Short mmCIF file of C-alpha atoms and ligand atoms in Angstrom, two decimals:
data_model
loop_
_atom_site.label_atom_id
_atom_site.label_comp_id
_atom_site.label_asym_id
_atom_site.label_seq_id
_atom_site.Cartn_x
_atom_site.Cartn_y
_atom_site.Cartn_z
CA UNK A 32 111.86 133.32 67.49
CA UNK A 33 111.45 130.59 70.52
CA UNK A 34 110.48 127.33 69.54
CA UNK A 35 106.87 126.37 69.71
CA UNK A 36 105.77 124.58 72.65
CA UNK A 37 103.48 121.99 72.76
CA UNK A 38 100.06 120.11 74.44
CA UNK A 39 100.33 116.65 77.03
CA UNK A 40 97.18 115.70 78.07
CA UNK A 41 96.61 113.38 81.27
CA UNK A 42 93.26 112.06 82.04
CA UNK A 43 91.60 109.01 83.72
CA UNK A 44 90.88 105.91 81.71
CA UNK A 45 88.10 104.66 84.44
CA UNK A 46 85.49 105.96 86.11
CA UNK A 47 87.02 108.62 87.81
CA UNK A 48 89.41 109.31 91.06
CA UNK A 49 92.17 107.34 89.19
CA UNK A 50 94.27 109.61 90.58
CA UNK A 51 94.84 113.01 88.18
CA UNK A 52 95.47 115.47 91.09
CA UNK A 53 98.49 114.03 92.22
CA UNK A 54 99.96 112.78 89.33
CA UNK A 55 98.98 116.53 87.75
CA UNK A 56 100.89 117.63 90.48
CA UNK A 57 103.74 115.74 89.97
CA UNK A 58 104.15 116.43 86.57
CA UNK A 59 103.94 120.31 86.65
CA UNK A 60 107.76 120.59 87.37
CA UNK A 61 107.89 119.51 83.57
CA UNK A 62 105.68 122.49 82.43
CA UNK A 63 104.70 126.06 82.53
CA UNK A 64 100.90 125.86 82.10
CA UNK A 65 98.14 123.31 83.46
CA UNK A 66 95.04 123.25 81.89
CA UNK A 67 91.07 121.85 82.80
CA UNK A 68 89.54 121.32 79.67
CA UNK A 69 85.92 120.05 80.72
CA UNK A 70 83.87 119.49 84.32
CA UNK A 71 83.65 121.41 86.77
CA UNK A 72 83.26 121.04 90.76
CA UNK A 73 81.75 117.44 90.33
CA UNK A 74 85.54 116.75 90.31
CA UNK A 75 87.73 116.48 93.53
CA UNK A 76 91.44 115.94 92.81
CA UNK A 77 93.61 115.33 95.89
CA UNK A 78 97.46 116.16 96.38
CA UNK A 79 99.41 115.14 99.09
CA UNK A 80 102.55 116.93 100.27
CA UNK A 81 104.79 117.16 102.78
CA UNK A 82 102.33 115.30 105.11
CA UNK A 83 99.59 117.51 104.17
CA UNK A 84 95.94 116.78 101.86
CA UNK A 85 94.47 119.36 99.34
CA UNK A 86 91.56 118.91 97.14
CA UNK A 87 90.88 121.14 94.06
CA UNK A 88 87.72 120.78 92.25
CA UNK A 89 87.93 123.70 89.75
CA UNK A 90 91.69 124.97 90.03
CA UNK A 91 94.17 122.92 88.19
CA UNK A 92 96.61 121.01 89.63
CA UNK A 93 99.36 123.34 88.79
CA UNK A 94 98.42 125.55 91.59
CA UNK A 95 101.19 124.63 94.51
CA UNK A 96 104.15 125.00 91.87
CA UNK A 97 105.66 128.43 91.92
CA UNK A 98 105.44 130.30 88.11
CA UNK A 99 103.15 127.69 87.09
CA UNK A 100 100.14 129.05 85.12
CA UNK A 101 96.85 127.41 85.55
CA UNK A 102 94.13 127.92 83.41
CA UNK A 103 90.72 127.47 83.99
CA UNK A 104 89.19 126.41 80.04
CA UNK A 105 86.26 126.99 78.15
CA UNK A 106 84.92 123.47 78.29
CA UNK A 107 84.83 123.93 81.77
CA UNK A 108 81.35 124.89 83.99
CA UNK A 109 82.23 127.54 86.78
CA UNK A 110 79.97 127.35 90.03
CA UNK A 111 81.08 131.20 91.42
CA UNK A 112 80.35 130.00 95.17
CA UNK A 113 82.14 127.33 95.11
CA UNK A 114 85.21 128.73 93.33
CA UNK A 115 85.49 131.20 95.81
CA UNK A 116 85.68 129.34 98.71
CA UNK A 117 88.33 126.55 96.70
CA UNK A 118 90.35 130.22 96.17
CA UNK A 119 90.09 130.75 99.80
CA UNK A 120 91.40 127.58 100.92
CA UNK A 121 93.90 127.25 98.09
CA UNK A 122 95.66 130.64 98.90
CA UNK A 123 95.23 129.29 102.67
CA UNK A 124 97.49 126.29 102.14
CA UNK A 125 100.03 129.22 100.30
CA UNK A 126 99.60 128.80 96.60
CA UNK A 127 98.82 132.40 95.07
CA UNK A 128 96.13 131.94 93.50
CA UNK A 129 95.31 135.30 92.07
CA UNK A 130 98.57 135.64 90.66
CA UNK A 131 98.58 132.12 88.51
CA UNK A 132 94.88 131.34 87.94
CA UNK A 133 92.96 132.69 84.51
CA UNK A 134 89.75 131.66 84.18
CA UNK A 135 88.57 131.58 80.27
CA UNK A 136 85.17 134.28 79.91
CA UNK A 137 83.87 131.44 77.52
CA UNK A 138 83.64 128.99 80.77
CA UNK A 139 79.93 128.42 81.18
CA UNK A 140 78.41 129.64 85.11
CA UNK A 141 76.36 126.88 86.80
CA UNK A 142 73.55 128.89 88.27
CA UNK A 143 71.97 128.62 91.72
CA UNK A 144 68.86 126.93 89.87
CA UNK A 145 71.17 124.90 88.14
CA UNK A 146 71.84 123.29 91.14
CA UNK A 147 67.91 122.60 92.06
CA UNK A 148 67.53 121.23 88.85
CA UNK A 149 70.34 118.62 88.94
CA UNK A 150 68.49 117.69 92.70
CA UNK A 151 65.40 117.42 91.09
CA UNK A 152 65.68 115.84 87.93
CA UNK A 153 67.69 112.91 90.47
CA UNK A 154 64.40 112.95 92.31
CA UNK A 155 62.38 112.73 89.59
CA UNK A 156 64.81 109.24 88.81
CA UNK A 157 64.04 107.80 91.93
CA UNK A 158 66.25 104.18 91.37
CA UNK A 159 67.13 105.12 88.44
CA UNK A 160 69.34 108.42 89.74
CA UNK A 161 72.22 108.82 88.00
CA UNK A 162 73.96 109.36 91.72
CA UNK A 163 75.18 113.00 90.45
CA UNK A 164 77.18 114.97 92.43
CA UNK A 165 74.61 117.61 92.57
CA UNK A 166 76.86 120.25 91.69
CA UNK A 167 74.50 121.61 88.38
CA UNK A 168 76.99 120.06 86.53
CA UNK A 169 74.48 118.68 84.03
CA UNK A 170 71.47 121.23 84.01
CA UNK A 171 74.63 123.28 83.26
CA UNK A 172 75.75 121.89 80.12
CA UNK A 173 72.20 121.24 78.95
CA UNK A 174 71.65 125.32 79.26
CA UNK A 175 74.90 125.65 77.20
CA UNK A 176 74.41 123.33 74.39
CA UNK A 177 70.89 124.33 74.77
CA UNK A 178 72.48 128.12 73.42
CA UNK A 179 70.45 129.69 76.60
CA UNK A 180 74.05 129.47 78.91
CA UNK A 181 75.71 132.11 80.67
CA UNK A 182 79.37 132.68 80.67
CA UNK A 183 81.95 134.28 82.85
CA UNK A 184 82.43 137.05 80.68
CA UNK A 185 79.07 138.05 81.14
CA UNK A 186 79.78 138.99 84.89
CA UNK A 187 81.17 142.32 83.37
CA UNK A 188 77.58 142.80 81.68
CA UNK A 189 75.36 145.79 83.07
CA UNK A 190 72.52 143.55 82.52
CA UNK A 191 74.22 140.40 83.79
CA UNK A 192 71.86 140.37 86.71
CA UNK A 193 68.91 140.99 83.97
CA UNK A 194 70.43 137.94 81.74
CA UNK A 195 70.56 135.29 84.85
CA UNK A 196 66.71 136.59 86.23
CA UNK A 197 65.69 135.50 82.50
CA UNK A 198 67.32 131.91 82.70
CA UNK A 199 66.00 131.22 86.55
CA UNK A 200 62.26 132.24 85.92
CA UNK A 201 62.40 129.57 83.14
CA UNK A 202 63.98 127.14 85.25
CA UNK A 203 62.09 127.86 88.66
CA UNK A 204 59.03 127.09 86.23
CA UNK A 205 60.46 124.00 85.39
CA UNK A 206 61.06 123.32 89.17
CA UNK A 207 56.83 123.95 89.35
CA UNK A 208 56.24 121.08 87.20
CA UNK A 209 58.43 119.11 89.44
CA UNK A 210 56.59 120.14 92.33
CA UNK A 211 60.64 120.66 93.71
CA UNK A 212 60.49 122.93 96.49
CA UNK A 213 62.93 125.60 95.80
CA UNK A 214 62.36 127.30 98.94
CA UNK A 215 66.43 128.26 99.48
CA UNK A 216 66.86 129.82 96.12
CA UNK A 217 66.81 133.53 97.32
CA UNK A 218 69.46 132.68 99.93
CA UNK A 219 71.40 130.91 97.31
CA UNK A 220 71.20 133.61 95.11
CA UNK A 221 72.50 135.97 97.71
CA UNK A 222 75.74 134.28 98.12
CA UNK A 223 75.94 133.31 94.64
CA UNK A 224 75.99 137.12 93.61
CA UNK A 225 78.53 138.15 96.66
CA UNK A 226 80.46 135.07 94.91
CA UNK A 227 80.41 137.03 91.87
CA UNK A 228 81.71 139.99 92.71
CA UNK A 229 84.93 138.81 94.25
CA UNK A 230 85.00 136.42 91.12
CA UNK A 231 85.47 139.30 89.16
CA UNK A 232 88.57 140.49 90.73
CA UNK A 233 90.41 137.76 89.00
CA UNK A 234 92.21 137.22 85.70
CA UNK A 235 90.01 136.40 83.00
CA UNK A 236 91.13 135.72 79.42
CA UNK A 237 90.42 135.18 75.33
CA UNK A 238 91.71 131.74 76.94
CA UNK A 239 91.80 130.67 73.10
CA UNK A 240 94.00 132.89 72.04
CA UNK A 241 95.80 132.89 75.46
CA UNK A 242 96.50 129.67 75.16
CA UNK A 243 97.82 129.78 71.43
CA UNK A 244 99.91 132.65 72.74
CA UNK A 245 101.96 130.61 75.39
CA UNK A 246 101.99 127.71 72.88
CA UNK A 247 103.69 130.62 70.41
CA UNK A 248 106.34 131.66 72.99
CA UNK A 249 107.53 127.82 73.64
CA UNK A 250 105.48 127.66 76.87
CA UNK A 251 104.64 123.73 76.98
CA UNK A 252 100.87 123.08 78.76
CA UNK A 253 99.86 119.97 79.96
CA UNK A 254 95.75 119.65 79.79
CA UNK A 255 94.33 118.19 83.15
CA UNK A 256 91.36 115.59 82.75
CA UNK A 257 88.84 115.65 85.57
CA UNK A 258 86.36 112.45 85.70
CA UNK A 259 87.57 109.14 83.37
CA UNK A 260 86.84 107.45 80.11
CA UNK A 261 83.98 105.65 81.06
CA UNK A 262 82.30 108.82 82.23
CA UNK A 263 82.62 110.46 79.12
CA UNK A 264 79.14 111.60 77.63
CA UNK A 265 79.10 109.83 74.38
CA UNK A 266 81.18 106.71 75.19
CA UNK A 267 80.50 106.24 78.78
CA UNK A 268 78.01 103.32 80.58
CA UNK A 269 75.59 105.90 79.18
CA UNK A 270 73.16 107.68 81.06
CA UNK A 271 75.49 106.47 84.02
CA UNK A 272 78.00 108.96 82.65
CA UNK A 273 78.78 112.82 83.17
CA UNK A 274 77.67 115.43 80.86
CA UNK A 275 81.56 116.21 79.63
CA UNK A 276 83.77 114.56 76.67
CA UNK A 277 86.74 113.08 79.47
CA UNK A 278 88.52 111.69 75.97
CA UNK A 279 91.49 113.42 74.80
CA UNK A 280 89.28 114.59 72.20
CA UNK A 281 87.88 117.04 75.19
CA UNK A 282 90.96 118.41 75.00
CA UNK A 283 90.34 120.51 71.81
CA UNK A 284 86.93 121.94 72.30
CA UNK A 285 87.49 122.58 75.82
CA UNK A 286 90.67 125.05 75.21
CA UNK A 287 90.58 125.72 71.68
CA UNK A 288 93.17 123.39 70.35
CA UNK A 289 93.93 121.64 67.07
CA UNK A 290 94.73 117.95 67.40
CA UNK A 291 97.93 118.52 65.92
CA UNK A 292 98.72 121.08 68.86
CA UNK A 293 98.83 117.69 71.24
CA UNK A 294 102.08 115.85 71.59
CA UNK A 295 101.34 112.86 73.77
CA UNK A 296 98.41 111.13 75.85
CA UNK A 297 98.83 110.00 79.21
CA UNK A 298 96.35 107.61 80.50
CA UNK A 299 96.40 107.24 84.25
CA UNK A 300 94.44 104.15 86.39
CA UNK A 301 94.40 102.91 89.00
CA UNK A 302 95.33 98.64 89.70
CA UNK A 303 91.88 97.87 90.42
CA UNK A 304 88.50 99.75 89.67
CA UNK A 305 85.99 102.18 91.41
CA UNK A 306 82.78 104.00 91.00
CA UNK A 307 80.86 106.51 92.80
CA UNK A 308 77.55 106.95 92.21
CA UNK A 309 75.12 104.48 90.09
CA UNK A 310 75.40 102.69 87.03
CA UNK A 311 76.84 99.62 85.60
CA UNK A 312 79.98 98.59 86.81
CA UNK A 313 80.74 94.52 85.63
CA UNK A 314 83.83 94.26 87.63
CA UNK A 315 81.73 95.33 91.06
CA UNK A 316 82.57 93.49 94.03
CA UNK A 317 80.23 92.66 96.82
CA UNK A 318 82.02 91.09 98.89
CA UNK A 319 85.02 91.41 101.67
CA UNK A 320 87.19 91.87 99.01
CA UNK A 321 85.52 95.21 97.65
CA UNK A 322 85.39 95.94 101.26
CA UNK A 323 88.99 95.49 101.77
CA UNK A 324 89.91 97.15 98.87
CA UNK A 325 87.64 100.13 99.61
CA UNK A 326 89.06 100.45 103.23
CA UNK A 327 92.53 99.95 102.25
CA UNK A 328 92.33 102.00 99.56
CA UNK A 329 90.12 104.56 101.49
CA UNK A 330 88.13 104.67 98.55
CA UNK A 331 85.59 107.56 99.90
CA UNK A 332 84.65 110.62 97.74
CA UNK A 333 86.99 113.88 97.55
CA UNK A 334 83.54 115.71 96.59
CA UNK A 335 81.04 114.51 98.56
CA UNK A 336 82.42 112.00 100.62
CA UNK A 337 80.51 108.93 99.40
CA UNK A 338 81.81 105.28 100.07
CA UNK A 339 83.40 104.25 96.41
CA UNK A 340 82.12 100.78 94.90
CA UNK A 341 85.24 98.91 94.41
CA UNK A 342 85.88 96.11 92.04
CA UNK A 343 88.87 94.53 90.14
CA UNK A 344 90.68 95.91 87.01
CA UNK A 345 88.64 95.57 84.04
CA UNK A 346 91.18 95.26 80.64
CA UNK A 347 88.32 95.69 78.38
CA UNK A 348 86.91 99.28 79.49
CA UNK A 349 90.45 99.71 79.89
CA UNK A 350 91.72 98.83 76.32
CA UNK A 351 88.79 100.51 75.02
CA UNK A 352 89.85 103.91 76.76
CA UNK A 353 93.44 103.60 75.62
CA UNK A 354 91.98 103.43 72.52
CA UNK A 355 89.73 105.94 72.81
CA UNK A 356 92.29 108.31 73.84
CA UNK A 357 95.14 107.47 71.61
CA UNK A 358 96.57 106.89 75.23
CA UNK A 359 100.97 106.93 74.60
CA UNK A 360 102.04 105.98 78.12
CA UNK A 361 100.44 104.62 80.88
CA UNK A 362 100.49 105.68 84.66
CA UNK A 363 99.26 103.17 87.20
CA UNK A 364 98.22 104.51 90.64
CA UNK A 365 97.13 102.62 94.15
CA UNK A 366 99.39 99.18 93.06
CA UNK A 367 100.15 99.27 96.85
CA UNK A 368 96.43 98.73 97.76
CA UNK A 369 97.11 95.47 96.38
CA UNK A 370 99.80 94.32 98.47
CA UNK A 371 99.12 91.26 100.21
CA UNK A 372 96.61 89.63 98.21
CA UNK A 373 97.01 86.39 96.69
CA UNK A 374 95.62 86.03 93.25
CA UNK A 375 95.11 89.34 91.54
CA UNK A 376 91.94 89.02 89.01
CA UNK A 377 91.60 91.09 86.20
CA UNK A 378 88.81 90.83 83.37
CA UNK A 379 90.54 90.32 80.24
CA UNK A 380 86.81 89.76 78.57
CA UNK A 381 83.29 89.74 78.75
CA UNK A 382 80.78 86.87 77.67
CA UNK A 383 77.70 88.55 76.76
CA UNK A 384 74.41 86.41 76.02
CA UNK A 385 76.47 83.08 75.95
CA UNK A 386 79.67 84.89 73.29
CA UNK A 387 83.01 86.09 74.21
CA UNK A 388 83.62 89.58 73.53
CA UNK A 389 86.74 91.92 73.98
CA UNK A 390 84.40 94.97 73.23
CA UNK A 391 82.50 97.32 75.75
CA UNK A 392 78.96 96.79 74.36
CA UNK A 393 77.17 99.64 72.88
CA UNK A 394 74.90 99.56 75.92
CA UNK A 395 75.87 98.82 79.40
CA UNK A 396 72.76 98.92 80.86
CA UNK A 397 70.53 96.11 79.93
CA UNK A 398 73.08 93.62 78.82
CA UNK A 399 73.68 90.43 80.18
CA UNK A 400 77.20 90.51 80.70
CA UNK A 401 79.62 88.31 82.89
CA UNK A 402 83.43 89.33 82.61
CA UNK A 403 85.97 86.98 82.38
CA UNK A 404 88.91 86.88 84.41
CA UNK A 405 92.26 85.71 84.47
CA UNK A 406 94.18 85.52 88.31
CA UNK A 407 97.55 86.49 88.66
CA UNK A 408 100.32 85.79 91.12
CA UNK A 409 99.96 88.68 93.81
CA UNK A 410 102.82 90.44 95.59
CA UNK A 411 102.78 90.20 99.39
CA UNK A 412 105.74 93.00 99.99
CA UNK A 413 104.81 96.41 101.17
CA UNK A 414 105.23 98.37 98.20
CA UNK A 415 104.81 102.19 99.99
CA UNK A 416 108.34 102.57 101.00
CA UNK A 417 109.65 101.85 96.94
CA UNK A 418 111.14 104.38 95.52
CA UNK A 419 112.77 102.93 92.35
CA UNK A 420 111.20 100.53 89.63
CA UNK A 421 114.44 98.05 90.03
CA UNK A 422 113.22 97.67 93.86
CA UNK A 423 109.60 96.61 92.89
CA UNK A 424 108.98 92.85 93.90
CA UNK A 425 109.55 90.11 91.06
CA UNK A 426 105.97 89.06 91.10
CA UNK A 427 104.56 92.74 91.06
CA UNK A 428 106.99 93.62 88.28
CA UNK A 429 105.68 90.38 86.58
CA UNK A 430 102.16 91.66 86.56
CA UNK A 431 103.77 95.21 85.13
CA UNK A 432 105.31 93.51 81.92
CA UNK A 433 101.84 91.07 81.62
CA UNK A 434 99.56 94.50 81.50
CA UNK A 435 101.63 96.24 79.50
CA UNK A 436 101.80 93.80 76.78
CA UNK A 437 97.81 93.31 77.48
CA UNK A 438 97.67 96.86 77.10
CA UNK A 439 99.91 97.55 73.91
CA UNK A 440 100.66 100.58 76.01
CA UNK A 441 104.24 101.19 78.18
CA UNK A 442 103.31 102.03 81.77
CA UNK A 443 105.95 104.98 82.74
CA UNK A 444 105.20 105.92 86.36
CA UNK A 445 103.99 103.81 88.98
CA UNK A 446 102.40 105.35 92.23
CA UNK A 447 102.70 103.44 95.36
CA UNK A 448 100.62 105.95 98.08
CA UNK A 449 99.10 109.34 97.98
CA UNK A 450 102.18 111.44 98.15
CA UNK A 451 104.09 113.18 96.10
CA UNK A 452 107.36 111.73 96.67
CA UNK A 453 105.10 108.01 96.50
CA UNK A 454 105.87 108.14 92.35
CA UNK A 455 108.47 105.58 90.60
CA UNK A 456 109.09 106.39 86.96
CA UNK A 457 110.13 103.33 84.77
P1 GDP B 117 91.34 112.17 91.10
O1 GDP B 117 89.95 112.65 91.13
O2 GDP B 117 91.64 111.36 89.88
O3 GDP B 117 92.36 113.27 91.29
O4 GDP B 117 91.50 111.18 92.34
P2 GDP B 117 90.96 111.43 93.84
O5 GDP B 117 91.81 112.42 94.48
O6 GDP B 117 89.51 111.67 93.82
O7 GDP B 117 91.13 109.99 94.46
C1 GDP B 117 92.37 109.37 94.52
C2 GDP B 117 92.67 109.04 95.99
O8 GDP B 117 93.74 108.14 96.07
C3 GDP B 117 93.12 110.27 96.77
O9 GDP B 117 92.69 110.12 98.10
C4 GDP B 117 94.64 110.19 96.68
O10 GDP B 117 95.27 110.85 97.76
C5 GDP B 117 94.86 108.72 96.74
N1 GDP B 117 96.03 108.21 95.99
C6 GDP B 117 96.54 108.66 94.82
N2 GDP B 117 97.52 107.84 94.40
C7 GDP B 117 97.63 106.86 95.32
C8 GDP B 117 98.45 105.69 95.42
O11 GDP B 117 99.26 105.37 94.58
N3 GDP B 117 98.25 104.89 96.52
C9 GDP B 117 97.35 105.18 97.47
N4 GDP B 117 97.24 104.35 98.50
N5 GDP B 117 96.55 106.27 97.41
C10 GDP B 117 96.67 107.09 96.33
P1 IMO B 118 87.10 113.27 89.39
O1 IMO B 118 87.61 114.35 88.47
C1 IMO B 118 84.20 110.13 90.14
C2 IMO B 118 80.14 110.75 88.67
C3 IMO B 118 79.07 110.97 89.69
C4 IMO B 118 77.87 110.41 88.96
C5 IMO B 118 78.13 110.82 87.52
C6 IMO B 118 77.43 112.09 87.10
O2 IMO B 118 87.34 113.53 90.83
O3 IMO B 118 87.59 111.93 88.93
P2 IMO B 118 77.72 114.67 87.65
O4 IMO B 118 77.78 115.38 88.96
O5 IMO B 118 78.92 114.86 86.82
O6 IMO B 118 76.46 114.95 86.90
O7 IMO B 118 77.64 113.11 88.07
O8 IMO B 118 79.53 111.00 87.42
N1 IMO B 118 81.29 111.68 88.77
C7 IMO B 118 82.49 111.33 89.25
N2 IMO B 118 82.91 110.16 89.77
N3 IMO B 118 85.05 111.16 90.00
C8 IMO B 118 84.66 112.32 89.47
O9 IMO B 118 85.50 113.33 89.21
C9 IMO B 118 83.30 112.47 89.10
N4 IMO B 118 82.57 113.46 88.56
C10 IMO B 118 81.35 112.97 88.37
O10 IMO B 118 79.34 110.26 90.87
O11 IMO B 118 77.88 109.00 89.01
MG1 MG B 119 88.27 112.60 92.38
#
């Protein structure tokens, strides 16, 4: 008998974009299976190679590595039309996607109304929108917990068509009482049902047991977060959050897992912070420093293209995600953005209502909360063209040893520009 393989997870510690597509990517070499365990096409994950930019939203990372399997998971919520035309521009760029993808039949379907809804519930918000992607990533998981979802599997159905006209006359009445106008829903129902069909020419699985089977034969699977920590559902800046557990805990529920089937936690962020979308962020900066940062950085949306809100790293969200996660080993992406910049801040604390705290409050929202930062000595070296950690400048290597000793946590890989070959392991 082979020896039993085993789970890594990677995820973001932040609010998203840390970073997981590359470093995904860049791991795979080290595994047979990659594995999405929550979200869906709210996420955009970017690899770089050989010159060249691809951005997955549903298909794991795994997907440019030849015999790599990549598995689509239960916890994840599977927009048809959209999948389809990531499969089309996947197999485009030469990864075969029909021979390595599985898609779990468990995986809830975000419906064409699901989509309406998410745009009208954030018009119903008005400044208080959550700034959603507008993918029907949360009417989605509300239908699912709410026991009234619809799964892949149920494509194969005679009455699937029966089962979805059910679930949108219940939510076009909803869209009524929010006087949405729904106007495109036949045309989006067209192409959502054309989706469907060429869905169903692909590999779907027991992904459960599929996955336990690998794990059986040795196979060893690393699980692929999409969004971060502080966009996790129940210890997010809630409402300001997505409608997924991003914890390693995600990991379970979304693939069927035991804990014990997980053999480390990697926690990737990047050197600074960034948000897209509303909610609180205390770090924010408003000033030409977020502006250089976002520019340097190009912090702009994979998904939709939005300008990022950029701010400096914030050690207690972070700590509190390590923690969170059981995070083992760090990975710390975009350190080059921060070439050339004096004094690197980071908040080490917050005071909130006139006390110190080193704990991310129970609510974000509401509380008066200043952090509290701590400058250190910045690197002005161009950090791109490193390749190996002894080549890293002194100060930069400094700040390295400071976080990890702030962070209880050993940071393994450093990445120093989009790129594959941009990755220094430590
Ligand atoms: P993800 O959602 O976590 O996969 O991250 P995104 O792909 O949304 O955003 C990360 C962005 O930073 C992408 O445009 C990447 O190409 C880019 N990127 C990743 N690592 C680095 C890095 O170390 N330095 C720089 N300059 N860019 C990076
Ligand atoms: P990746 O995997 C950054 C944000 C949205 C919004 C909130 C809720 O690329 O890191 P949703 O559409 O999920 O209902 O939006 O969460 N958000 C992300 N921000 N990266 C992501 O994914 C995100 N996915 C969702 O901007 O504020
Ligand atoms: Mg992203």
């Amino acid at each position: 008998m082979s020896e039993r393989g085993y789970v890594d997870v990677v995820l973001g510690l932040q609010w998203g974009d840390e970073g997981k597509g590359k470093i995904a990517d860049f791991l795979t070499p080290s595994y047979d299976v990659v594995a999405r365990f929550q979200g869906g096409p709210n996420a955009g994950h970017s690899l770089e190679m050989n010159g060249v930019k691809h951005v997955l939203n549903t298909i794991p990372s795994g997907i440019f590595h030849k015999d790599c399997i990549n598995l689509i998971g239960n916890g994840v919520v599977i927009d048809p039309v959209r999948l389809m035309e990531e499969i089309d521009r996947t197999a485009a760029a030469g990864a075969d996607v029909k021979g390595a993808l599985y898609i779990s039949r468990k995986a809830n379907l975000i419906l064409p109304t699901h989509k309406l809804l998410d745009a009208a519930s954030e018009q119903m918000k008005g400044d208080e929108k959550i700034g959603s992607t507008l993918r029907g990533i949360g009417p989605t998981y509300r239908d699912k917990y709410g026991r009234s979802g619809i799964r892949t599997g149920d494509m194969f159905r005679a009455d699937f068509k029966e089962m979805v006209a059910a679930v949108t006359e219940r939510h076009c009445e909803q869209l009524n009482q929010f006087g949405f106008d729904f106007s495109s829903l036949a045309a989006l129902e067209q192409e959502f049902y054309e989706a469907v069909e060429r869905l169903k020419t692909y590999r779907f699985v027991e992904s459960e047991y599929f996955i336990h089977e690998l794990l059986d034969s040795g196979k060893k699977i690393l699980a692929e977060g999409a969004q971060g920590s502080m966009l996790d559902v129940d210890f997010g800046s809630y409402p300001y959050v997505t409608s997924s557990n991003t914890i390693s805990g995600g990991v379970t529920v979304g693939l069927g897992l035991a804990p014990k089937h997980i053999r480390k936690v990697m926690g990737i962020f990047k050197a600074y912070c960034t948000r897209v979308g509303g909610g609180p962020f205390p770090t924010e900066l408003h000033d030409e420093m977020g502006e250089k940062l976002r520019i340097t950085g190009h912090e702009f949306g994979a998904t939709t293209g939005r300008p990022r809100r950029c701010g400096w790293l914030d050690l207690v969200a972070l700590k509190y995600a390590v923690m969170l996660s059981g995070v083992d080993e760090l990975i710390m992406m975009k350190s080059d953005v921060l070439s050339g910049i004096d004094k690197v801040r980071v908040a080490t604390a917050y005071k909130i209502d006139g006390k110190i705290s080193d704990q991310v409050p129970y609510n974000y929202v509401g509380t008066d909360l200043d952090p509290i930062y701590e400058d250190r000595a910045g690197w002005s070296e161009d950090l791109c063209p490193v390749r190996e950690a002894d080549l890293l400048p002194e100060n930069f290597t400094n700040y390295i040893l400071w976080l990890e000793d702030q962070l209880k946590t050993p940071i393994k890989v450093i990445s120093v520009g989009p790129d594959r070959v941009q990755t220094i392991l430590r």
